[in-house]
Amino acid sequence: MIKHIGILTAGGDSPGLNAAIRGISKAALCVYDMQIIGFRDGFRGLAENRTSRLDSDVLSGILTQGGTILGTSRDKPHNMVFGGIKQDMTDVITENYHANHLDALVCLGGGGTQKNALQLMEKGLNIITLPKTIDNDVALTDTTFGFDTALGIATDAIDRLHSTAHSHHRIIVVEIMGHSAGWLALGSGIAGGADVILLPEIPYEISSVADAIRSRARSGKNFSIVAVAEGALPRDQAALVKAAKQHKVAAETKKERKSAKLKLAALMAANSNHTATLSKQLEELTGLESRVTILGYLQRGGTPSAADRLLATRLGTACATLIAQETFGVMVAARDETAVPVPLVEVAGTKKLVPADHSWVKAARHVGTSFGD
Ligand code: F6P
């Protein structure tokens, strides 16, 4: 019988984490009579055995709170830095799991967390995960909690940018989170009526973006909103990054891997100011004034939307039921109106990117949005 479960939140925070912690814990405590321990700051807290009480007093009132009451970090079990030195902490984590008499560990996180959780599963721990991230890029789930809230925030920002862009006859380039997946830029770009949407999945030509803006100006609309995902790149740069990534994967020796990694890091650094460069190029090519707005961490902060609270509660309570049934080595995925367990081995290491022929992309093209391709 499952008696003791641990919970941790890892990776970037996401609205809905507290609703999920509450959903898992309330069901585990009240329906299945289990004991819950929280671990502070993701896998680091588990490695350092820093625990947190999760009883009904603590769970009360957290449904509507943003962030995570447990704290989070991007630390990986097999690669944690202590005093500047990298250490593999998987054995220590395994010891702490047993020392706390855990029968199961729930890891709430995005793509990186699914990978880290799989490693712990391979060490023999009973692991179950939930998909959270504002990026919506976790594979095999319809969606992730946090995405809907961030979508609302980014859409509201685009709405507000419209009136100022219109008044000043300017281009406004708005940078939206998403390094490798453009769901947030795409969704908010469509909902906010952006004129151009640039995604990591669809490399662009600056001349096509400028053409779209000039064509709007010719029809009397001398302002434009460009919604750009953090990881969107022009075609030439995207090709270089793709080749560098392939070299990294194909590297056979440690030396080759290190050099491929350095090359990729240099390319990323060269493109880190990409939104500002894009804005400047558009000014030069169109003759219109252009301004940049970077939405940044506003997209991750604050109270979760009703849809995210609902999703996190559905997945969290389903997670407690799966634990009671001793179903481990799975992520609790959203599938239509249900929550289904999907094998962690199938989720870890994969990403749900925007397919170029996705219905959202088609819809955007049909209302005249340019993708700069
Ligand atoms: O939460 C996902 C994400 O928001 C990415 O879109 C973003 O690039 C990244 O996290 C940045 O987060 P941090 O600075 O916390 O690593």
Coordinates of C-alpha atoms and ligand atoms in Angstrom, one line a residue:
M1 CA 0.0 0.0 0.0
I2 CA 1.3 3.5 -0.9
K3 CA 1.6 5.5 2.3
H4 CA 4.3 8.2 1.9
I5 CA 4.7 10.4 -1.2
G6 CA 7.1 13.3 -2.0
I7 CA 6.4 16.2 -4.3
L8 CA 8.8 18.7 -5.9
T9 CA 8.5 21.4 -8.5
A10 CA 11.4 21.8 -11.0
G11 CA 12.4 24.0 -13.9
G12 CA 11.0 27.5 -14.6
D13 CA 7.9 28.3 -12.5
S14 CA 4.5 28.3 -14.1
P15 CA 1.1 29.5 -13.1
G16 CA -1.0 26.6 -11.8
L17 CA 1.8 24.8 -9.9
N18 CA 0.2 25.5 -6.5
A19 CA -3.2 24.4 -7.8
A20 CA -1.5 21.1 -8.9
I21 CA 0.3 20.7 -5.5
R22 CA -3.1 21.3 -3.8
G23 CA -4.9 18.8 -6.1
I24 CA -2.4 16.0 -5.6
S25 CA -2.1 16.6 -1.8
K26 CA -5.7 17.1 -1.0
A27 CA -6.7 13.9 -2.9
A28 CA -3.8 12.0 -1.4
L29 CA -4.6 13.1 2.2
C30 CA -8.3 13.1 2.2
V31 CA -9.3 10.3 -0.3
Y32 CA -6.3 7.9 -0.1
D33 CA -5.1 8.6 3.5
M34 CA -1.4 9.1 2.4
Q35 CA 1.2 11.3 4.0
I36 CA 2.9 14.0 1.9
I37 CA 6.3 15.6 2.1
G38 CA 7.3 18.6 -0.1
F39 CA 10.9 19.1 -1.2
R40 CA 12.2 22.6 -1.5
D41 CA 13.7 24.0 -4.8
G42 CA 13.3 21.1 -7.1
F43 CA 15.9 18.3 -7.3
R44 CA 18.3 20.4 -5.3
G45 CA 16.1 20.2 -2.2
L46 CA 15.8 16.4 -2.6
A47 CA 19.6 16.1 -2.9
E48 CA 20.0 18.3 0.2
N49 CA 17.0 16.7 2.0
R50 CA 15.3 20.1 2.6
T51 CA 11.7 19.2 3.2
S52 CA 8.5 21.2 3.7
R53 CA 5.3 20.3 5.5
L54 CA 2.3 19.8 3.2
D55 CA -0.7 19.5 5.5
S56 CA -4.2 20.9 5.1
D57 CA -3.2 24.2 6.7
V58 CA -0.4 24.8 4.2
L59 CA -2.7 23.7 1.3
S60 CA -5.4 26.2 2.2
G61 CA -5.5 29.3 0.1
I62 CA -2.9 28.4 -2.5
L63 CA -5.2 27.5 -5.4
T64 CA -5.1 31.1 -6.7
Q65 CA -1.4 31.8 -6.0
G66 CA 1.2 32.1 -8.8
G67 CA 4.7 30.6 -8.5
T68 CA 5.3 27.6 -6.3
I69 CA 5.1 27.4 -2.5
L70 CA 7.9 24.7 -2.7
G71 CA 10.3 26.9 -4.7
T72 CA 12.0 25.6 -7.8
S73 CA 15.4 25.4 -9.5
R74 CA 16.9 24.2 -12.8
D75 CA 19.2 21.7 -11.0
K76 CA 19.6 18.3 -12.6
P77 CA 20.1 15.2 -10.4
H78 CA 23.1 14.0 -12.3
N79 CA 24.7 17.4 -12.7
M80 CA 24.4 19.7 -9.7
V81 CA 26.9 22.4 -8.8
F82 CA 28.2 22.6 -5.2
G83 CA 30.8 25.2 -4.5
G84 CA 31.6 25.5 -8.2
I85 CA 32.0 21.8 -8.7
K86 CA 29.6 19.6 -10.7
Q87 CA 28.4 16.5 -8.9
D88 CA 26.2 13.5 -9.8
M89 CA 23.7 13.5 -7.0
T90 CA 21.5 10.6 -8.1
D91 CA 22.8 8.2 -5.5
V92 CA 22.3 10.8 -2.7
I93 CA 18.8 11.5 -4.0
T94 CA 18.0 7.7 -3.9
E95 CA 19.2 7.6 -0.3
N96 CA 17.1 10.5 0.7
Y97 CA 14.0 9.0 -1.0
H98 CA 14.5 5.9 1.1
A99 CA 15.4 7.8 4.3
N100 CA 12.1 9.7 4.0
H101 CA 10.3 6.3 3.6
L102 CA 8.8 7.4 0.3
D103 CA 6.7 5.0 -1.7
A104 CA 6.5 7.5 -4.6
L105 CA 7.9 10.8 -5.8
V106 CA 5.8 13.3 -7.9
C107 CA 7.9 15.7 -10.1
L108 CA 6.1 18.7 -11.5
G109 CA 7.9 20.2 -14.5
G110 CA 8.5 20.8 -18.2
G111 CA 10.6 18.9 -20.7
G112 CA 13.8 19.0 -18.7
T113 CA 12.1 17.7 -15.6
Q114 CA 10.6 14.7 -17.5
K115 CA 14.1 13.8 -18.5
N116 CA 15.5 14.1 -15.0
A117 CA 12.6 12.2 -13.6
L118 CA 13.2 9.3 -16.0
Q119 CA 16.8 9.0 -14.7
L120 CA 15.5 8.6 -11.2
M121 CA 13.0 6.1 -12.4
E122 CA 15.9 4.1 -13.9
K123 CA 17.5 4.1 -10.4
G124 CA 14.4 2.2 -9.2
L125 CA 12.4 5.0 -7.7
N126 CA 8.6 5.1 -8.1
I127 CA 8.2 8.3 -10.2
I128 CA 5.2 10.0 -11.6
T129 CA 5.2 13.5 -13.3
L130 CA 2.9 16.3 -14.3
P131 CA 3.4 18.5 -17.3
K132 CA 3.8 22.2 -16.6
T133 CA 5.3 25.0 -18.6
I134 CA 4.1 28.2 -20.2
D135 CA 5.9 27.0 -23.4
N136 CA 3.3 24.2 -24.0
D137 CA 6.0 22.1 -25.5
V138 CA 5.8 18.9 -23.5
A139 CA 5.1 15.9 -25.8
L140 CA 2.1 13.5 -25.6
T141 CA -0.2 15.9 -23.6
D142 CA -2.8 18.1 -25.2
T143 CA -1.5 21.1 -23.2
T144 CA 0.5 22.0 -20.1
F145 CA -0.7 24.1 -17.2
G146 CA 0.7 27.7 -17.2
F147 CA 0.2 28.0 -20.9
D148 CA -3.3 29.4 -20.8
T149 CA -2.4 32.1 -18.2
A150 CA 0.7 33.2 -20.2
L151 CA -1.4 33.2 -23.4
G152 CA -3.8 35.6 -21.7
I153 CA -1.0 37.9 -20.5
A154 CA 0.8 38.0 -23.9
T155 CA -2.5 38.6 -25.7
D156 CA -3.4 41.5 -23.3
A157 CA 0.0 43.0 -24.0
I158 CA -0.5 42.8 -27.7
D159 CA -3.9 44.4 -27.4
R160 CA -2.3 47.3 -25.4
L161 CA 0.6 47.7 -27.9
H162 CA -1.9 48.1 -30.7
S163 CA -3.2 51.4 -29.6
T164 CA 0.2 53.0 -29.0
A165 CA 1.6 51.5 -32.3
H166 CA -1.4 52.9 -34.1
S167 CA -1.2 56.4 -32.5
H168 CA 2.5 56.8 -33.4
H169 CA 2.4 55.1 -36.8
R170 CA 5.1 52.7 -35.6
I171 CA 6.2 49.1 -35.8
I172 CA 6.2 47.4 -32.4
V173 CA 8.2 44.2 -32.2
V174 CA 7.0 42.3 -29.1
E175 CA 9.2 39.4 -27.9
I176 CA 7.4 36.5 -26.4
M177 CA 8.9 33.6 -24.4
G178 CA 9.7 30.3 -26.3
H179 CA 13.2 29.3 -27.2
S180 CA 12.5 26.3 -29.3
A181 CA 8.7 26.2 -29.4
G182 CA 6.6 29.1 -30.6
W183 CA 3.2 28.1 -29.2
L184 CA 2.9 31.2 -27.0
A185 CA 3.9 33.6 -29.7
L186 CA 1.6 31.9 -32.2
G187 CA -1.4 31.7 -29.9
S188 CA -1.1 35.3 -28.6
G189 CA -0.2 36.6 -32.0
I190 CA -3.4 35.2 -33.4
A191 CA -5.6 36.2 -30.5
G192 CA -4.1 39.7 -30.4
G193 CA -4.2 40.1 -34.2
A194 CA -0.4 40.5 -34.7
D195 CA 0.4 41.4 -38.3
V196 CA 3.5 39.3 -38.4
I197 CA 4.3 36.2 -36.2
L198 CA 7.8 34.8 -36.2
L199 CA 8.5 31.4 -34.7
P200 CA 11.5 29.2 -34.1
E201 CA 9.8 26.5 -36.2
I202 CA 9.4 28.7 -39.3
P203 CA 12.7 30.5 -40.1
Y204 CA 12.0 33.9 -41.7
E205 CA 13.5 36.2 -44.4
I206 CA 13.7 39.8 -43.2
S207 CA 12.8 41.0 -46.7
S208 CA 9.5 39.1 -46.5
V209 CA 8.7 40.6 -43.1
A210 CA 9.5 44.1 -44.4
D211 CA 7.3 43.4 -47.5
A212 CA 4.3 42.5 -45.3
I213 CA 4.7 45.7 -43.3
R214 CA 5.2 47.9 -46.5
S215 CA 2.1 46.3 -48.1
R216 CA 0.1 47.3 -45.0
A217 CA 1.4 50.8 -45.2
R218 CA 0.4 51.0 -48.9
S219 CA -3.1 50.1 -47.9
G220 CA -3.1 53.0 -45.4
K221 CA -2.1 51.0 -42.2
N222 CA 1.2 52.6 -41.3
F223 CA 1.6 50.7 -38.0
S224 CA 2.3 47.0 -37.5
I225 CA 2.7 44.5 -34.6
V226 CA 5.4 41.9 -35.0
A227 CA 5.0 39.0 -32.4
V228 CA 8.4 37.3 -32.2
A229 CA 9.2 34.2 -30.2
E230 CA 12.6 34.4 -28.3
G231 CA 14.0 31.6 -30.5
A232 CA 12.8 32.8 -33.9
L233 CA 15.7 33.3 -36.3
P234 CA 16.3 34.4 -39.9
R235 CA 16.8 31.5 -42.3
D236 CA 20.6 31.8 -42.6
Q237 CA 21.1 31.8 -38.8
A238 CA 18.6 29.0 -38.3
A239 CA 20.5 26.9 -40.8
L240 CA 23.8 27.5 -38.9
V241 CA 22.2 26.7 -35.5
K242 CA 20.7 23.5 -37.0
A243 CA 24.0 22.4 -38.3
A244 CA 25.8 23.1 -35.0
K245 CA 23.1 21.1 -33.1
Q246 CA 23.6 18.2 -35.5
H247 CA 27.4 18.3 -35.0
K248 CA 26.9 18.2 -31.3
V249 CA 24.7 15.1 -31.5
A250 CA 27.0 13.4 -34.0
A251 CA 30.2 14.2 -32.0
E252 CA 32.0 11.0 -31.1
T253 CA 34.8 12.1 -28.8
K254 CA 34.8 14.3 -25.8
K255 CA 36.9 16.9 -27.7
E256 CA 34.5 17.0 -30.6
R257 CA 31.6 17.4 -28.3
K258 CA 33.2 20.2 -26.4
S259 CA 34.1 22.1 -29.6
A260 CA 30.5 21.6 -31.0
K261 CA 29.1 22.8 -27.8
L262 CA 31.3 26.0 -27.9
K263 CA 30.4 26.6 -31.5
L264 CA 26.7 26.4 -30.6
A265 CA 27.1 28.6 -27.6
A266 CA 28.9 31.2 -29.7
L267 CA 26.1 31.2 -32.3
M268 CA 23.4 31.5 -29.5
A269 CA 25.3 34.4 -28.0
A270 CA 25.6 36.1 -31.4
N271 CA 21.8 35.8 -31.8
S272 CA 20.9 36.8 -28.2
N273 CA 20.1 40.4 -29.2
H274 CA 18.1 39.2 -32.1
T275 CA 14.8 41.0 -31.4
A276 CA 16.6 44.4 -31.3
T277 CA 18.4 43.6 -34.5
L278 CA 15.1 42.7 -36.1
S279 CA 13.5 45.9 -35.1
K280 CA 16.5 48.0 -36.4
Q281 CA 16.5 46.1 -39.7
L282 CA 12.7 46.7 -40.1
E283 CA 13.2 50.5 -39.5
E284 CA 15.8 50.6 -42.2
L285 CA 13.8 48.5 -44.7
T286 CA 10.4 50.2 -44.2
G287 CA 11.3 53.7 -43.2
L288 CA 8.8 53.4 -40.3
E289 CA 9.9 53.9 -36.7
S290 CA 10.2 50.7 -34.7
R291 CA 10.2 49.9 -31.0
V292 CA 10.8 46.7 -29.0
T293 CA 8.8 45.4 -26.0
I294 CA 10.2 42.3 -24.2
L295 CA 7.4 40.7 -22.1
G296 CA 9.9 38.5 -20.2
Y297 CA 9.0 37.1 -16.8
L298 CA 5.6 38.9 -16.7
Q299 CA 4.4 36.0 -18.7
R300 CA 5.2 33.5 -15.9
G301 CA 4.2 35.5 -12.9
G302 CA 0.9 36.1 -11.1
T303 CA -2.4 34.4 -10.5
P304 CA -3.2 31.4 -12.8
S305 CA -6.2 31.6 -15.1
A306 CA -9.4 29.6 -14.4
A307 CA -8.5 27.2 -17.2
D308 CA -5.0 26.5 -15.6
R309 CA -6.5 26.1 -12.1
L310 CA -9.0 23.6 -13.6
L311 CA -6.3 21.7 -15.6
A312 CA -3.9 21.5 -12.7
T313 CA -6.6 20.3 -10.3
R314 CA -7.7 17.6 -12.8
L315 CA -4.2 16.4 -13.5
G316 CA -3.2 16.6 -9.8
T317 CA -6.1 14.6 -8.5
A318 CA -5.8 12.0 -11.3
C319 CA -2.1 11.8 -10.2
A320 CA -3.1 10.8 -6.6
T321 CA -5.5 8.2 -8.0
L322 CA -2.7 6.7 -10.2
I323 CA -0.3 6.6 -7.2
A324 CA -3.0 4.8 -5.2
Q325 CA -3.2 2.3 -8.1
E326 CA 0.6 2.0 -8.0
T327 CA 1.0 3.2 -11.6
F328 CA 4.5 4.6 -11.9
G329 CA 7.0 5.6 -14.6
V330 CA 4.4 7.8 -16.2
M331 CA 3.5 11.4 -16.9
V332 CA -0.2 12.3 -16.2
A333 CA -1.2 13.8 -19.6
A334 CA -4.3 15.9 -20.5
R335 CA -6.2 14.1 -23.3
D336 CA -9.5 15.7 -24.3
E337 CA -11.5 15.9 -21.0
T338 CA -9.5 13.0 -19.4
A339 CA -6.2 12.6 -17.7
V340 CA -4.2 9.6 -19.0
P341 CA -0.8 8.1 -17.9
V342 CA 1.8 8.1 -20.7
P343 CA 5.1 6.3 -20.3
L344 CA 7.9 8.6 -19.2
V345 CA 10.3 6.9 -21.6
E346 CA 8.1 8.2 -24.5
V347 CA 7.9 11.7 -23.2
A348 CA 11.5 12.4 -22.0
G349 CA 13.8 13.9 -24.6
T350 CA 11.1 14.8 -27.0
K351 CA 9.5 18.2 -27.6
K352 CA 6.1 19.2 -29.0
L353 CA 7.0 21.9 -31.6
V354 CA 4.6 23.8 -33.8
P355 CA 4.1 21.8 -37.0
A356 CA 4.4 24.2 -40.0
D357 CA 1.0 22.9 -41.2
H358 CA -0.7 23.2 -37.8
S359 CA -4.3 24.5 -37.9
W360 CA -3.3 27.6 -35.9
V361 CA -0.7 28.4 -38.5
K362 CA -3.2 27.9 -41.3
A363 CA -5.8 30.0 -39.6
A364 CA -3.3 32.9 -39.1
R365 CA -2.3 32.7 -42.8
H366 CA -6.0 32.9 -43.8
V367 CA -6.5 36.1 -41.9
G368 CA -3.5 37.6 -43.7
T369 CA -0.8 37.2 -41.0
S370 CA 2.7 36.9 -42.3
F371 CA 5.2 34.4 -41.0
G372 CA 8.0 36.0 -42.9
D373 CA 8.6 32.8 -44.9
Ligands
F6P1 O1 9.4 28.5 -18.6 C1 9.9 28.3 -19.9 C2 10.7 29.5 -20.2 O2 9.8 30.5 -19.9 C3 11.2 29.8 -21.6 O3 10.3 30.2 -22.6 C4 12.2 30.8 -21.3 O4 13.1 31.0 -22.4 C5 12.9 30.3 -20.1 O5 11.9 29.6 -19.4 C6 13.6 31.3 -19.3 O6 13.6 31.0 -17.9 P1 14.8 31.1 -16.9 O7 15.4 32.4 -17.1 O8 14.1 31.0 -15.6 O9 15.8 30.0 -17.2

